[in-house]
Short mmCIF file of C-alpha atoms in Angstrom, two decimals:
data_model
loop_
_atom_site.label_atom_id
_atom_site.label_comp_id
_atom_site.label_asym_id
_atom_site.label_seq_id
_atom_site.Cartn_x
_atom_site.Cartn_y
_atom_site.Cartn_z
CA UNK F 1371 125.44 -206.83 68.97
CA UNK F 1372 129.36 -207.45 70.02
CA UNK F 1373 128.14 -209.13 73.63
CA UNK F 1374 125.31 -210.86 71.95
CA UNK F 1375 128.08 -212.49 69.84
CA UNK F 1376 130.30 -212.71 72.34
CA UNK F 1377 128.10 -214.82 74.33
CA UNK F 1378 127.13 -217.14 71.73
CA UNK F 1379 130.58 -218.52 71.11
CA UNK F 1380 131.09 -218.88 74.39
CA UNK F 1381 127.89 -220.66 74.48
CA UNK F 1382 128.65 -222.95 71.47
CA UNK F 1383 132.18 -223.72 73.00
CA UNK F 1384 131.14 -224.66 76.65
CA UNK F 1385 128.33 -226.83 74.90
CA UNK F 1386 130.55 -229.16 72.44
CA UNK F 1387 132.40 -232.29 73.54
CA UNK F 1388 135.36 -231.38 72.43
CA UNK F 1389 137.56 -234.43 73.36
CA UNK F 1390 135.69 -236.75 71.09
CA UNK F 1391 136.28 -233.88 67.90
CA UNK F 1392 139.87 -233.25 68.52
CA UNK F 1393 142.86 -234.17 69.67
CA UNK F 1394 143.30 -232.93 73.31
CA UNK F 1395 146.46 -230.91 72.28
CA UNK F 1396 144.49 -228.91 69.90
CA UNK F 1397 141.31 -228.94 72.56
CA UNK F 1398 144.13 -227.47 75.41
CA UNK F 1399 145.34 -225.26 72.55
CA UNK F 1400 141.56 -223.85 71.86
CA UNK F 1401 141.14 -223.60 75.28
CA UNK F 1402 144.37 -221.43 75.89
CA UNK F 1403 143.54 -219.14 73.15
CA UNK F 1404 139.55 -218.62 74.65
CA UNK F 1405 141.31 -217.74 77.93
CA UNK F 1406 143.21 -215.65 76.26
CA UNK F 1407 140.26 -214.07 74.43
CA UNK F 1408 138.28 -214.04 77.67
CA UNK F 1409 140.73 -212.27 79.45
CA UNK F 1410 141.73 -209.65 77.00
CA UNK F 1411 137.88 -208.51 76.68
CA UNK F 1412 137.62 -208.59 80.53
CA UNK F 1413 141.15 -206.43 81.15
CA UNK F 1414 139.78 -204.24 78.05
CA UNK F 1415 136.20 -203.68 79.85
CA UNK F 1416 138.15 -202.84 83.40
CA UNK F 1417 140.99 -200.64 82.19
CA UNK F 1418 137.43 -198.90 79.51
CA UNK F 1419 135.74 -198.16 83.14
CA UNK F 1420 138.91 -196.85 85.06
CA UNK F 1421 139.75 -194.56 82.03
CA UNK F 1422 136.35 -193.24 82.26
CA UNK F 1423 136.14 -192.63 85.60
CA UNK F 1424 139.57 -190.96 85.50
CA UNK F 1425 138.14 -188.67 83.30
CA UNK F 1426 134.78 -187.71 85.04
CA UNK F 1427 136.92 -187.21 88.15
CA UNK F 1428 139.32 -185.01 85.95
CA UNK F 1429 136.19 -183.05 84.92
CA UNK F 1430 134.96 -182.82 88.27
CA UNK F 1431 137.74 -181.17 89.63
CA UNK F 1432 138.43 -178.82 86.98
CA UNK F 1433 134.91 -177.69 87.00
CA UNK F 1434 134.96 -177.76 90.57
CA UNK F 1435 138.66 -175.03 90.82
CA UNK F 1436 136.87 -172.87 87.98
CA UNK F 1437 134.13 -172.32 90.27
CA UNK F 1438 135.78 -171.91 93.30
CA UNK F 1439 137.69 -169.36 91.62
CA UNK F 1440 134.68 -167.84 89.91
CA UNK F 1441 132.92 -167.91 93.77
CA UNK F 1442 136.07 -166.37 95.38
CA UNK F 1443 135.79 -163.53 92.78
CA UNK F 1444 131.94 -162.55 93.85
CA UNK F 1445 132.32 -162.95 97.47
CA UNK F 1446 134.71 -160.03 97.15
CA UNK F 1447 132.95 -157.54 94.62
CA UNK F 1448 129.60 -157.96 96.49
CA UNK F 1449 131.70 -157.44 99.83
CA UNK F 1450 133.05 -154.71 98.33
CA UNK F 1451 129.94 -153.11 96.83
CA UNK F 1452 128.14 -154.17 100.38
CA UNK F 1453 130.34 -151.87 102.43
CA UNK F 1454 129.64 -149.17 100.30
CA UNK F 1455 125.77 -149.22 100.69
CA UNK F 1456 126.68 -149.96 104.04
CA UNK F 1457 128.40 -146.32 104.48
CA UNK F 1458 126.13 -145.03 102.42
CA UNK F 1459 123.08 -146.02 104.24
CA UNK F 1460 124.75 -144.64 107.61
CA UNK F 1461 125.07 -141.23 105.83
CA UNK F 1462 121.92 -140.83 103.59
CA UNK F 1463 120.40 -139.28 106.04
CA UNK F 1464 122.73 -136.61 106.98
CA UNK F 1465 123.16 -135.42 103.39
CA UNK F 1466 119.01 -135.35 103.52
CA UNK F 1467 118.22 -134.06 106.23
CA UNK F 1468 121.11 -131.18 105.87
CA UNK F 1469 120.63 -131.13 102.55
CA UNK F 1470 123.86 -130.97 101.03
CA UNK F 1471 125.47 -132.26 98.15
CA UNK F 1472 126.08 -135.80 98.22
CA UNK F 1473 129.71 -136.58 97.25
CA UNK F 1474 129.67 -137.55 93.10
CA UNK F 1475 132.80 -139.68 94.54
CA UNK F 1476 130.97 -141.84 96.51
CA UNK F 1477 128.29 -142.34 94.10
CA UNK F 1478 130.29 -143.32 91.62
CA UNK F 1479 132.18 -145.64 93.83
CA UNK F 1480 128.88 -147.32 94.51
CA UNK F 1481 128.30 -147.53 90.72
CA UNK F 1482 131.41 -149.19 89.80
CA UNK F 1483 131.11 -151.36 92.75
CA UNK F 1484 127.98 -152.53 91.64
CA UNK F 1485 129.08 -153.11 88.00
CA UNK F 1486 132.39 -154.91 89.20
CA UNK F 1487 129.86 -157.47 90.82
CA UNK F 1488 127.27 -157.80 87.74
CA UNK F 1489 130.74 -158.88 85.73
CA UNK F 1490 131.61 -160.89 88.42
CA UNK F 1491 127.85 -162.62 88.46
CA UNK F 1492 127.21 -163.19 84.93
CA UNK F 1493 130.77 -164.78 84.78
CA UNK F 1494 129.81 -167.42 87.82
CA UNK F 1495 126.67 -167.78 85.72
CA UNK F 1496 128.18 -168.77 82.54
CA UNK F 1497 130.77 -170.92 83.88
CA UNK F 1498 128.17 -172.82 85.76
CA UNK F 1499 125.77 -173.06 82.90
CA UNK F 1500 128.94 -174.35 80.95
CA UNK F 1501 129.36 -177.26 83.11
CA UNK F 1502 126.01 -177.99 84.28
CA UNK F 1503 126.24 -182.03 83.48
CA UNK F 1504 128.87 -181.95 85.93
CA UNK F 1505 127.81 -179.91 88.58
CA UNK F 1506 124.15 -181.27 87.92
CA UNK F 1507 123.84 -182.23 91.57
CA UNK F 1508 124.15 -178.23 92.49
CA UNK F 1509 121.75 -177.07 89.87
CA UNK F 1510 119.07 -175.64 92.59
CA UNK F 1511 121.55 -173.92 93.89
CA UNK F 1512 122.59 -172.11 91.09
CA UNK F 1513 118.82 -171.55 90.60
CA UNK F 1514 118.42 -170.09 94.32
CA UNK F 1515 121.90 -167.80 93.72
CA UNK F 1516 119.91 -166.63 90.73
CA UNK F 1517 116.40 -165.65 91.87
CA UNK F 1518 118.05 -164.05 95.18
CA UNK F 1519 120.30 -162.23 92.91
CA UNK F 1520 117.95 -160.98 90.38
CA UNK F 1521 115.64 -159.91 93.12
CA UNK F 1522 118.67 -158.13 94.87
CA UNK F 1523 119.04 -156.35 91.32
CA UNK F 1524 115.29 -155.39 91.30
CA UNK F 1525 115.53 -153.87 95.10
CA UNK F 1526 118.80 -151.69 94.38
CA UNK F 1527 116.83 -150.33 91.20
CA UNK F 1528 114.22 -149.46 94.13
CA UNK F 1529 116.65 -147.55 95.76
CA UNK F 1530 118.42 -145.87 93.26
CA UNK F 1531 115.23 -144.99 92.31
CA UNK F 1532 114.24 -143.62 95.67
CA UNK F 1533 117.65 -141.71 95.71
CA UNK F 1534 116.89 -140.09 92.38
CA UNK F 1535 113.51 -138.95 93.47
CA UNK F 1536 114.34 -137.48 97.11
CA UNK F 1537 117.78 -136.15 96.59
CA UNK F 1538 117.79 -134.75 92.35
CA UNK F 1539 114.37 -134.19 92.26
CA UNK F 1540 113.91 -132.53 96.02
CA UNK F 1541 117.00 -130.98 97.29
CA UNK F 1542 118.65 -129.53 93.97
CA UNK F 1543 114.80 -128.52 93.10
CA UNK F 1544 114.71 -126.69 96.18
CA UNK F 1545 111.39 -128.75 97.03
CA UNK F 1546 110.42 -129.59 100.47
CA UNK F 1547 111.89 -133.02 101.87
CA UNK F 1548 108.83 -135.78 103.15
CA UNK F 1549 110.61 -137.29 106.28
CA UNK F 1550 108.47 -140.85 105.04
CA UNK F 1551 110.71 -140.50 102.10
CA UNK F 1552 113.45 -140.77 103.90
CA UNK F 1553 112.56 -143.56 106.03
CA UNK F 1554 111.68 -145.19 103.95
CA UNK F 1555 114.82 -145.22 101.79
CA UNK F 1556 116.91 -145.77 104.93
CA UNK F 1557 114.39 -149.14 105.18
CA UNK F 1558 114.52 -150.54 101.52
CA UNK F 1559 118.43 -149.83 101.91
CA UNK F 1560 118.90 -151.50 104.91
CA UNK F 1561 116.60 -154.65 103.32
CA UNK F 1562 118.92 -154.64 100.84
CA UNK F 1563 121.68 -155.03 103.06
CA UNK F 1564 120.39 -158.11 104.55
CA UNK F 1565 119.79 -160.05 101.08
CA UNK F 1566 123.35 -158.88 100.33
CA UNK F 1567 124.12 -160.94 103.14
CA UNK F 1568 121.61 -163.79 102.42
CA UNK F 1569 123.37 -164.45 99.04
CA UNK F 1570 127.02 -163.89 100.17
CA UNK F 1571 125.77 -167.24 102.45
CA UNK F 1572 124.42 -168.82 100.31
CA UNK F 1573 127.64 -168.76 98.07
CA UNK F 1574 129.89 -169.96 100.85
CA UNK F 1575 127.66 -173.29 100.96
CA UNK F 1576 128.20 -173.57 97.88
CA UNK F 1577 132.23 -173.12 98.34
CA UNK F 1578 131.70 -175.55 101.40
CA UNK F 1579 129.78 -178.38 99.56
CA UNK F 1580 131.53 -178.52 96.07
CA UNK F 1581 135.18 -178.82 98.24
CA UNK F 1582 132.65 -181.89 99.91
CA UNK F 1583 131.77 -183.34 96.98
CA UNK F 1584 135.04 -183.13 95.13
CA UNK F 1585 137.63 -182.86 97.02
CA UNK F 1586 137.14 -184.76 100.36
CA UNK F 1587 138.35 -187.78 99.22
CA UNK F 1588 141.70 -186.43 98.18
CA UNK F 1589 142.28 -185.09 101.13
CA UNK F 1590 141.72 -188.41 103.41
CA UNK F 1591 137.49 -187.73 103.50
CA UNK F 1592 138.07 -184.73 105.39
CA UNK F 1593 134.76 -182.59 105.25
CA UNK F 1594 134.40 -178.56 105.95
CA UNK F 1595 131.45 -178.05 108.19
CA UNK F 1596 128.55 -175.83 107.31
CA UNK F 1597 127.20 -172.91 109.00
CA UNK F 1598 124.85 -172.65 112.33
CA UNK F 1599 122.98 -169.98 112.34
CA UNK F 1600 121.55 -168.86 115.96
CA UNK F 1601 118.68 -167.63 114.03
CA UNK F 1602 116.53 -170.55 112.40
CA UNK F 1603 114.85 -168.84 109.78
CA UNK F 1604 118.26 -168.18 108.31
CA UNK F 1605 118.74 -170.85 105.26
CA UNK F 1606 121.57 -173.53 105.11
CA UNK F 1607 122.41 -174.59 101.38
CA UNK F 1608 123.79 -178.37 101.85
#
């Protein structure tokens, strides 16, 4: 309604003779004062669109350091919990197959472990989710992040499952050990191991590509280059 306006005075000036109305003082005068007009709504408009893209920048790169740091965070809990099922996986089979107690410690380290990076997850989640007009553009990847993850969850249930049926059920039962069983465990544990390492990937693209997106051109367009994997089936997130 404002432009509309806007435009039809202009209109209705630009169209009247003006010289033959008024004295050309008061025409100079006029004209001064729609100049003036003119050029306030024009420096208004301007400064209107610099403000606002100062402030979607300012939003991008808060959003963009609260995810870094929220990234930063679960790289190192599911590094953490990784090397344990890592060491665990190289000795499951020697507490089977000997049949002695499996250390509480080390279970419980693996528990914790595992915990520290749920917390850690459902943080990166919510902080995302919280900020999703801004980081729109990395949407599928927080979609990807989350099926991998919640399939990761669903395979260390497997295991522990697995566990709880060889080793509680078995060996303190004083039942005989199936070798399959055990092969099988060492398998699903060492699948796990690899989508451990599929996700931490996949959240270093995303470290790589919202530094791209936000920060490049405060730091003279400079760009991070993304992984190579020998192997082509491995995925690249860019």
């Amino acid at each position: 309604m404002e432009r509309e306006l806007f435009e039809k005075v202009i209109k209705f000036f630009v169209s009247q003779d003006w010289k033959n109305v008024i004295p050309d003082s008061l025409s100079s005068l006029i004209g001064s004062l729609l100049g003036v007009y003119v050029g306030g709504r024009i420096t208004y408009k301007v400064t209107k669109r610099l403000d606002m893209g100062k402030l979607r920048k300012d939003l991008e790169l808060k959003a963009a350091e609260e995810m870094l740091i929220c990234i930063e965070e679960l790289l190192n809990k599911l590094i953490t919990a990784n090397i344990l099922i890592m060491s665990f996986n190289r000795n499951v089979s020697i507490y089977l197959n000997s049949r002695t107690n499996i250390d509480n410690n080390i279970i419980q380290e693996v528990s914790d472990a595992w915990n520290d990076y749920a917390k850690a997850y459902n943080k990166m989640l919510f902080k995302f989710d919280a900020r999703r007009i801004v980081l729109r553009e990395f949407w599928y990847i927080r979609e990807l992040v989350y099926d991998e993850c919640n399939l990761l969850r669903e395979m260390e249930n497997e295991c522990i499952q697995l566990i709880s049926d060889i080793y509680y059920n078995r060996i303190l039962m004083g039942s005989e050990i199936v070798p399959q069983e055990v092969e099988d465990l060492e398998e699903k544990l060492s699948i796990f191991n690899d989508k451990s390492f599929d996700i931490l990937s996949y959240l270093y693209d995303l470290q790589i590509k919202l530094q791209n997106q936000f920060l490049n051109d405060i730091f003279d367009n400079y760009k991070i280059s993304y992984r190579e994997p020998l192997d082509s089936k491995y995925k690249v997130l860019k």
